[in-house]
Short mmCIF file of C-alpha atoms and ligand atoms in Angstrom, two decimals:
data_model
loop_
_atom_site.label_atom_id
_atom_site.label_comp_id
_atom_site.label_asym_id
_atom_site.label_seq_id
_atom_site.Cartn_x
_atom_site.Cartn_y
_atom_site.Cartn_z
CA MET A 1 293.95 52.53 199.87
CA PHE A 2 294.51 48.83 199.60
CA THR A 3 293.06 46.83 196.78
CA ILE A 4 291.86 43.26 196.69
CA ASN A 5 292.44 40.33 194.40
CA GLU A 6 289.55 41.09 192.08
CA ASN A 7 289.70 37.63 190.58
CA TYR A 8 287.78 36.47 193.65
CA LEU A 9 284.87 38.63 192.50
CA LYS A 10 284.57 36.53 189.36
CA LEU A 11 283.44 33.55 191.43
CA PRO A 12 279.65 33.19 191.44
CA GLY A 13 278.14 32.31 194.85
CA SER A 14 279.95 30.46 197.60
CA TYR A 15 281.80 27.13 197.49
CA LEU A 16 279.35 24.38 196.50
CA PHE A 17 279.51 22.45 199.77
CA SER A 18 279.24 25.64 201.83
CA THR A 19 276.05 26.55 199.96
CA ILE A 20 274.63 23.09 200.59
CA GLY A 21 275.65 23.21 204.27
CA LYS A 22 273.86 26.53 204.68
CA LYS A 23 270.69 25.33 202.96
CA VAL A 24 270.59 22.18 205.09
CA ALA A 25 271.22 24.14 208.31
CA GLU A 26 268.32 26.47 207.45
CA TYR A 27 266.04 23.53 206.70
CA GLN A 28 267.00 21.77 209.95
CA ALA A 29 266.44 24.96 211.97
CA ALA A 30 262.96 25.32 210.46
CA ASN A 31 262.23 21.59 210.88
CA PRO A 32 264.10 20.47 214.01
CA GLU A 33 262.10 17.24 214.29
CA LYS A 34 263.04 15.96 210.81
CA PRO A 35 265.71 13.20 210.83
CA ILE A 36 268.00 14.27 208.01
CA ILE A 37 270.25 11.72 206.28
CA ARG A 38 273.35 13.29 204.77
CA LEU A 39 274.56 11.75 201.53
CA GLY A 40 275.86 15.05 200.15
CA ILE A 41 279.50 15.89 200.77
CA GLY A 42 281.87 12.93 200.44
CA ASP A 43 282.69 12.82 204.13
CA VAL A 44 283.34 9.48 205.79
CA THR A 45 281.37 8.24 208.80
CA GLN A 46 283.17 5.12 210.02
CA PRO A 47 285.62 5.50 212.93
CA LEU A 48 289.36 5.30 212.34
CA ALA A 49 290.61 1.72 212.03
CA PRO A 50 292.26 0.25 215.19
CA ALA A 51 295.72 0.16 213.56
CA ILE A 52 295.46 3.90 212.88
CA VAL A 53 294.22 4.70 216.38
CA GLU A 54 297.08 2.69 217.88
CA ALA A 55 299.63 4.54 215.75
CA LEU A 56 298.14 7.87 216.77
CA HIS A 57 298.25 6.98 220.48
CA LYS A 58 301.84 5.81 220.20
CA ALA A 59 302.88 8.98 218.39
CA VAL A 60 301.10 11.18 220.93
CA ASP A 61 302.99 9.39 223.74
CA GLU A 62 306.26 10.01 221.89
CA MET A 63 305.38 13.68 221.65
CA GLY A 64 304.92 13.75 225.42
CA LYS A 65 308.53 12.76 226.15
CA ALA A 66 311.56 14.94 225.65
CA GLU A 67 313.62 12.14 224.07
CA SER A 68 311.04 11.33 221.40
CA PHE A 69 309.41 14.72 220.91
CA HIS A 70 309.15 16.04 217.32
CA GLY A 71 308.94 19.69 216.35
CA TYR A 72 308.54 20.88 212.78
CA ALA A 73 308.20 17.98 210.40
CA PRO A 74 310.50 17.91 207.36
CA ASP A 75 308.65 20.13 204.90
CA LEU A 76 308.39 17.43 202.23
CA GLY A 77 307.33 14.70 204.65
CA TYR A 78 309.00 12.14 206.95
CA ASP A 79 311.10 9.52 205.17
CA PHE A 80 309.20 6.67 206.86
CA LEU A 81 305.95 7.77 205.21
CA ARG A 82 307.43 8.68 201.82
CA HIS A 83 309.09 5.28 201.78
CA ALA A 84 305.84 3.45 202.62
CA ILE A 85 304.02 5.37 199.87
CA ALA A 86 306.70 4.68 197.24
CA GLU A 87 306.77 0.97 198.07
CA ASN A 88 303.03 0.33 198.41
CA ASP A 89 301.29 2.77 196.10
CA TYR A 90 303.86 2.76 193.32
CA LYS A 91 306.53 0.06 193.31
CA ALA A 92 303.95 -2.63 194.13
CA ARG A 93 302.02 -1.55 191.02
CA GLY A 94 305.08 -1.44 188.81
CA CYS A 95 305.26 2.36 188.78
CA ASP A 96 308.65 4.00 188.76
CA ILE A 97 308.27 6.66 191.46
CA SER A 98 310.95 7.37 194.04
CA GLU A 99 310.61 8.71 197.57
CA ASP A 100 312.02 12.11 196.71
CA GLU A 101 309.26 12.64 194.15
CA ILE A 102 306.60 12.34 196.87
CA PHE A 103 305.46 15.43 198.77
CA VAL A 104 303.40 14.82 201.90
CA SER A 105 300.73 17.41 202.68
CA ASP A 106 297.66 18.08 204.77
CA GLY A 107 295.35 16.76 202.09
CA ALA A 108 294.46 16.46 198.43
CA LYS A 109 292.13 19.45 198.50
CA SER A 110 294.94 21.84 199.45
CA ASP A 111 297.30 20.30 196.92
CA SER A 112 294.79 20.41 194.09
CA GLY A 113 294.10 24.08 194.86
CA ASN A 114 297.75 25.03 195.32
CA ILE A 115 299.44 23.17 192.49
CA GLN A 116 298.46 25.78 189.89
CA GLU A 117 300.71 28.32 191.62
CA ILE A 118 303.86 26.89 190.09
CA PHE A 119 302.60 27.35 186.53
CA GLY A 120 302.60 30.47 184.38
CA MET A 121 299.65 32.80 184.40
CA ASP A 122 299.25 32.47 180.65
CA ASN A 123 298.63 28.71 180.77
CA ARG A 124 295.32 27.61 179.30
CA VAL A 125 293.42 25.41 181.71
CA ALA A 126 291.19 22.49 180.78
CA VAL A 127 288.73 20.90 183.17
CA CYS A 128 286.11 18.23 182.73
CA ASP A 129 282.49 19.25 182.93
CA PRO A 130 281.19 18.26 185.48
CA VAL A 131 284.21 18.77 187.74
CA TYR A 132 285.30 18.91 191.39
CA PRO A 133 285.05 22.71 191.85
CA VAL A 134 288.48 23.23 193.46
CA TYR A 135 290.47 22.85 190.21
CA LEU A 136 288.50 25.55 188.47
CA ASP A 137 287.94 27.94 191.38
CA SER A 138 291.64 27.97 192.31
CA ASN A 139 292.55 28.96 188.76
CA VAL A 140 289.88 31.66 188.78
CA MET A 141 291.29 33.05 192.04
CA ALA A 142 294.76 33.07 190.53
CA GLY A 143 293.54 35.06 187.52
CA ARG A 144 294.06 32.39 184.91
CA THR A 145 290.50 32.76 183.55
CA GLY A 146 288.26 35.45 182.19
CA VAL A 147 284.94 36.48 183.67
CA TYR A 148 282.02 34.21 184.51
CA ARG A 149 279.27 34.28 181.90
CA GLU A 150 276.02 33.93 183.78
CA ASP A 151 274.05 33.15 180.61
CA LYS A 152 276.42 30.36 179.58
CA GLY A 153 277.27 29.18 183.08
CA CYS A 154 281.00 29.13 182.38
CA PHE A 155 284.18 31.17 182.61
CA ASP A 156 285.81 32.79 179.61
CA GLY A 157 289.21 31.41 178.77
CA VAL A 158 288.66 27.92 180.18
CA ILE A 159 288.56 24.79 178.05
CA TYR A 160 285.64 22.69 179.29
CA ILE A 161 285.70 19.03 178.33
CA PRO A 162 282.20 17.59 178.41
CA CYS A 163 281.72 14.28 180.20
CA THR A 164 278.26 13.15 179.29
CA GLU A 165 276.13 10.08 178.88
CA GLU A 166 276.99 10.17 175.16
CA ASN A 167 280.74 9.74 175.74
CA HIS A 168 280.19 7.46 178.76
CA PHE A 169 281.64 10.22 180.95
CA VAL A 170 285.09 9.69 179.43
CA PRO A 171 286.66 12.99 178.38
CA GLU A 172 288.22 13.27 174.95
CA PRO A 173 291.32 15.39 174.37
CA PRO A 174 290.11 18.76 173.08
CA LYS A 175 291.07 20.22 169.68
CA GLU A 176 292.16 23.47 171.31
CA VAL A 177 295.27 22.41 173.17
CA PRO A 178 295.38 23.27 176.91
CA ASP A 179 298.58 23.69 178.94
CA LEU A 180 297.17 22.40 182.23
CA ILE A 181 294.73 19.51 182.17
CA TYR A 182 292.89 18.41 185.31
CA LEU A 183 291.68 14.81 185.33
CA CYS A 184 290.15 12.87 188.22
CA PHE A 185 289.63 9.10 188.07
CA PRO A 186 287.72 7.34 189.51
CA ASN A 187 285.74 10.47 188.94
CA ASN A 188 284.25 12.90 191.34
CA PRO A 189 281.33 13.59 190.79
CA THR A 190 280.18 10.98 188.24
CA GLY A 191 281.72 7.93 189.95
CA THR A 192 282.77 6.65 186.51
CA THR A 193 286.26 5.59 185.44
CA ILE A 194 288.72 5.46 182.60
CA THR A 195 290.57 2.43 181.25
CA LYS A 196 294.35 2.31 181.07
CA GLU A 197 294.17 2.58 177.25
CA GLN A 198 291.96 5.66 177.47
CA LEU A 199 294.30 7.26 179.99
CA GLN A 200 297.28 6.43 177.78
CA VAL A 201 295.64 8.52 175.02
CA TRP A 202 295.73 11.52 177.39
CA VAL A 203 299.33 10.89 178.38
CA ASP A 204 300.38 10.69 174.71
CA TYR A 205 298.40 13.84 173.92
CA ALA A 206 300.04 15.73 176.80
CA ASN A 207 303.54 14.61 175.84
CA LYS A 208 302.95 15.49 172.19
CA ASN A 209 301.64 18.96 173.00
CA GLY A 210 303.76 19.89 175.99
CA SER A 211 300.82 19.90 178.41
CA VAL A 212 300.77 18.85 182.05
CA ILE A 213 298.11 16.52 183.43
CA ILE A 214 297.18 17.07 187.05
CA TYR A 215 295.73 13.69 187.94
CA ASP A 216 293.58 13.40 191.04
CA ALA A 217 293.50 9.76 192.14
CA ALA A 218 291.85 10.32 195.52
CA TYR A 219 289.35 7.53 194.97
CA GLU A 220 291.67 4.81 193.67
CA ALA A 221 290.99 2.53 196.67
CA TYR A 222 287.44 2.02 195.34
CA ILE A 223 288.54 0.46 192.05
CA THR A 224 287.11 -3.03 191.66
CA GLU A 225 287.72 -3.64 187.95
CA GLU A 226 291.02 -4.94 186.58
CA HIS A 227 291.32 -2.64 183.56
CA VAL A 228 291.07 0.55 185.62
CA PRO A 229 294.44 2.17 186.42
CA HIS A 230 295.18 3.07 190.04
CA SER A 231 297.83 5.57 189.06
CA ILE A 232 298.59 7.60 185.95
CA TYR A 233 302.17 6.31 186.23
CA GLU A 234 300.91 2.93 185.04
CA CYS A 235 300.87 4.63 181.62
CA GLU A 236 303.95 4.81 179.43
CA GLY A 237 305.48 8.28 179.37
CA ALA A 238 303.54 9.71 182.33
CA ARG A 239 306.74 10.71 184.12
CA THR A 240 307.31 13.52 181.63
CA CYS A 241 303.81 14.98 181.69
CA ALA A 242 301.89 14.09 184.85
CA ILE A 243 301.50 15.12 188.47
CA GLU A 244 299.43 12.85 190.69
CA ILE A 245 297.46 13.88 193.78
CA ARG A 246 296.44 11.35 196.41
CA SER A 247 294.45 11.47 199.62
CA PHE A 248 294.17 9.45 202.84
CA SER A 249 290.61 10.72 203.34
CA LYS A 250 288.65 8.18 201.39
CA ASN A 251 290.79 5.05 201.75
CA ALA A 252 291.57 5.50 205.46
CA GLY A 253 288.90 7.86 206.78
CA PHE A 254 291.25 10.83 207.32
CA THR A 255 288.79 13.60 206.34
CA GLY A 256 289.10 14.99 209.86
CA VAL A 257 292.73 13.94 210.37
CA ARG A 258 294.11 15.55 207.19
CA LEU A 259 296.83 13.89 205.15
CA GLY A 260 297.58 13.59 201.46
CA PHE A 261 300.45 13.69 199.02
CA THR A 262 301.42 14.81 195.57
CA VAL A 263 303.84 13.12 193.21
CA VAL A 264 305.93 15.29 190.90
CA PRO A 265 308.41 13.22 188.87
CA LYS A 266 311.89 14.60 188.23
CA ASP A 267 311.41 14.03 184.50
CA LEU A 268 308.68 16.67 184.34
CA LYS A 269 310.52 19.71 183.01
CA CYS A 270 309.71 23.01 181.37
CA ASN A 271 312.57 24.24 179.17
CA GLY A 272 315.01 22.45 181.44
CA THR A 273 313.47 23.69 184.70
CA SER A 274 312.40 20.94 187.08
CA VAL A 275 308.75 21.28 188.07
CA ARG A 276 309.52 19.03 191.03
CA ASP A 277 312.01 21.57 192.34
CA LEU A 278 309.48 24.39 192.02
CA TRP A 279 306.92 22.42 194.02
CA ALA A 280 309.60 21.63 196.62
CA ARG A 281 310.39 25.36 196.81
CA ARG A 282 306.74 26.24 197.24
CA HIS A 283 306.23 23.53 199.85
CA GLY A 284 309.29 24.69 201.78
CA THR A 285 308.18 28.30 201.80
CA LYS A 286 304.48 27.95 202.45
CA PHE A 287 304.05 24.71 204.40
CA ASN A 288 305.56 23.48 207.66
CA GLY A 289 304.79 19.84 207.12
CA ALA A 290 301.94 17.55 208.15
CA PRO A 291 302.03 16.77 211.91
CA TYR A 292 304.29 13.92 213.08
CA ILE A 293 301.41 12.08 214.74
CA VAL A 294 299.35 12.24 211.56
CA GLN A 295 302.21 11.00 209.41
CA ARG A 296 302.71 8.07 211.81
CA ALA A 297 298.99 7.34 211.37
CA GLY A 298 299.57 7.51 207.61
CA GLU A 299 302.40 5.00 207.93
CA ALA A 300 300.01 2.62 209.73
CA VAL A 301 297.76 2.66 206.65
CA TYR A 302 300.46 0.56 204.97
CA SER A 303 301.05 -1.89 207.84
CA GLU A 304 299.71 -5.42 207.40
CA GLU A 305 297.01 -4.84 210.03
CA GLY A 306 296.19 -1.41 208.60
CA LYS A 307 295.81 -2.76 205.07
CA LYS A 308 293.50 -5.54 206.26
CA GLN A 309 291.31 -3.24 208.34
CA LEU A 310 291.08 -0.58 205.66
CA LYS A 311 290.15 -3.10 203.01
CA GLU A 312 287.17 -3.92 205.20
CA GLN A 313 286.36 -0.25 205.71
CA VAL A 314 286.42 0.46 201.98
CA ALA A 315 284.30 -2.68 201.40
CA TYR A 316 281.76 -1.28 203.86
CA TYR A 317 281.34 1.86 201.73
CA GLN A 318 281.41 -0.19 198.52
CA ARG A 319 278.46 -2.16 199.86
CA ASN A 320 276.62 1.13 200.44
CA ALA A 321 277.38 2.13 196.86
CA ARG A 322 275.82 -1.13 195.63
CA VAL A 323 272.77 -0.61 197.84
CA ILE A 324 272.19 2.85 196.39
CA TYR A 325 272.92 1.80 192.81
CA ASP A 326 270.64 -1.26 192.92
CA ALA A 327 267.79 0.48 194.75
CA LEU A 328 267.72 3.38 192.31
CA LYS A 329 267.98 1.08 189.29
CA ASP A 330 265.07 -1.00 190.60
CA LEU A 331 263.04 2.17 190.93
CA GLY A 332 263.69 3.00 187.28
CA TYR A 333 266.28 5.74 187.75
CA THR A 334 269.12 6.09 185.26
CA VAL A 335 272.24 5.54 187.39
CA TYR A 336 275.99 5.68 186.81
CA GLY A 337 279.13 5.21 188.90
CA GLY A 338 279.22 3.28 192.16
CA VAL A 339 281.25 0.33 190.82
CA ASN A 340 284.76 1.76 191.10
CA ALA A 341 283.90 4.82 193.16
CA PRO A 342 281.96 5.88 196.26
CA TYR A 343 279.72 8.19 194.22
CA ILE A 344 276.47 7.43 192.44
CA TRP A 345 275.43 9.78 189.67
CA LEU A 346 271.76 9.68 188.85
CA LYS A 347 269.52 11.41 186.40
CA THR A 348 266.89 13.45 188.17
CA PRO A 349 263.37 12.10 187.63
CA ASP A 350 260.80 13.87 185.44
CA HIS A 351 263.41 16.24 184.00
CA MET A 352 263.69 18.09 187.30
CA GLY A 353 266.52 20.58 187.59
CA SER A 354 269.35 19.51 189.90
CA TRP A 355 268.55 22.10 192.58
CA GLU A 356 264.84 21.41 192.23
CA PHE A 357 265.53 17.74 192.98
CA PHE A 358 267.81 18.74 195.87
CA ASP A 359 264.95 20.71 197.47
CA TYR A 360 262.44 17.96 196.73
CA LEU A 361 264.61 15.24 198.24
CA LEU A 362 265.41 17.32 201.30
CA ASP A 363 261.81 18.29 201.90
CA LYS A 364 260.02 15.04 201.07
CA GLY A 365 262.67 12.47 202.00
CA ASN A 366 264.87 14.47 204.40
CA ILE A 367 267.88 13.31 202.40
CA VAL A 368 270.78 15.56 201.44
CA GLY A 369 272.55 14.95 198.14
CA THR A 370 274.59 17.13 195.82
CA PRO A 371 273.03 18.84 192.79
CA GLY A 372 274.90 17.87 189.64
CA CYS A 373 274.84 21.39 188.23
CA GLY A 374 277.03 22.49 191.15
CA PHE A 375 279.85 20.68 189.35
CA GLY A 376 279.27 22.37 185.99
CA ASN A 377 276.79 22.80 183.15
CA CYS A 378 276.92 19.18 182.03
CA GLY A 379 275.85 18.18 185.55
CA GLU A 380 272.46 19.87 185.17
CA GLY A 381 269.69 17.29 185.41
CA TYR A 382 271.94 15.01 187.47
CA PHE A 383 272.38 14.41 191.17
CA ARG A 384 275.19 12.86 193.24
CA LEU A 385 274.74 10.57 196.23
CA THR A 386 277.67 9.43 198.33
CA ALA A 387 278.26 5.95 199.71
CA PHE A 388 280.07 7.35 202.77
CA GLY A 389 277.03 7.28 205.08
CA SER A 390 276.43 4.49 207.57
CA TYR A 391 274.94 1.27 206.17
CA GLU A 392 271.78 1.77 208.23
CA ASN A 393 271.29 5.32 206.99
CA THR A 394 271.95 4.25 203.42
CA LEU A 395 269.24 1.57 203.65
CA GLU A 396 266.86 4.01 205.31
CA ALA A 397 267.53 6.64 202.63
CA MET A 398 266.65 4.13 199.91
CA GLU A 399 263.44 3.20 201.75
CA ARG A 400 262.52 6.87 201.85
CA ILE A 401 263.24 7.33 198.14
CA LYS A 402 261.01 4.32 197.37
CA LYS A 403 258.16 6.07 199.16
CA LEU A 404 258.52 9.42 197.37
C1 MLT B 501 283.17 15.88 197.70
O1 MLT B 501 282.14 15.71 198.32
O2 MLT B 501 283.20 16.16 196.50
C2 MLT B 501 284.44 15.72 198.44
O3 MLT B 501 284.22 15.42 199.77
C3 MLT B 501 285.22 16.91 198.36
C4 MLT B 501 286.56 16.75 198.96
O4 MLT B 501 287.07 15.64 199.12
O5 MLT B 501 287.14 17.78 199.25
#
């Protein structure tokens, strides 16, 4: 008789955004006339920029001719895209990252779930609380945690780093030293950020203790303030302790196109073994490369036209973030984030629980958001709204909240 990976049974409920999707579908089925505004999952709504569409069309045409057809992509990514990434995302910011340290993938979600595979099962994992659920759930599935304690709302064997109002949502290195540390800045879900000096503290801590930081920088395009680092490699010493994950979803609207990349520097070693080589081995074995047409679209993100158009697209969502932030502030809500990120993190009114507020907002305002407690214990009493809706819907949602 076969057995199953029992670690999966440790996971309470379904994936956060699946649960929300189901709840909203049920509500819509029961109330088909209600015009729901979705500010829950961080999914973009604006169409692909013209430079991207043009690159896609061109690549599709190439695929239709024998002389320019492309089969399997190189498993680590096409050189043209890795080169564009190295030049624009790293060299231009003074970061020492070379093309062969960049691994192109089908998105940051897959990479952030898969990266744990190349580390030992006995590694202690640290995550922020609240946290994007993928980091934690993927380690639970792998068996790197103990059981889930319903009463405490956390897994045994995991180091949770609280990110609260008291510490301005900036995690402090824990006393108990973890081996794998997941950080995400600008942060999902709180929309808050870290300064370069604060990030340097983490890099020094990781180097001193032999830990690895898995740094999710998916929202870096939303940074508006000078002192906020766009990459962990802006910090001294990050090449020996940090992996960085990036996405094309939020800066270029690729949530439905799928493209991302991970940077693993050659200097990151464990007793002489190159972590970069392990990730290359994993990539080669389990992944057949992101599609040619999608990688050509990714290349267009870095063209002059692409950069100009995407700056406007990001500005469109940044304006939504300001609309939400200002409207809620005016109404007396306690609000965080939104300045360097497309997420607004608000305190629920009247001490409502996060799910209670979710139901209230859905029922009374027909607005979908994300309950803070879905991201961890410290998220209880908070709620996340995304700036990725249309401008019109964002304004309408704020009007509805005013009338609650
Ligand atoms: C979110 O809503 O937290 C994000 O859309 C999740 C993701 O990017 O996978």
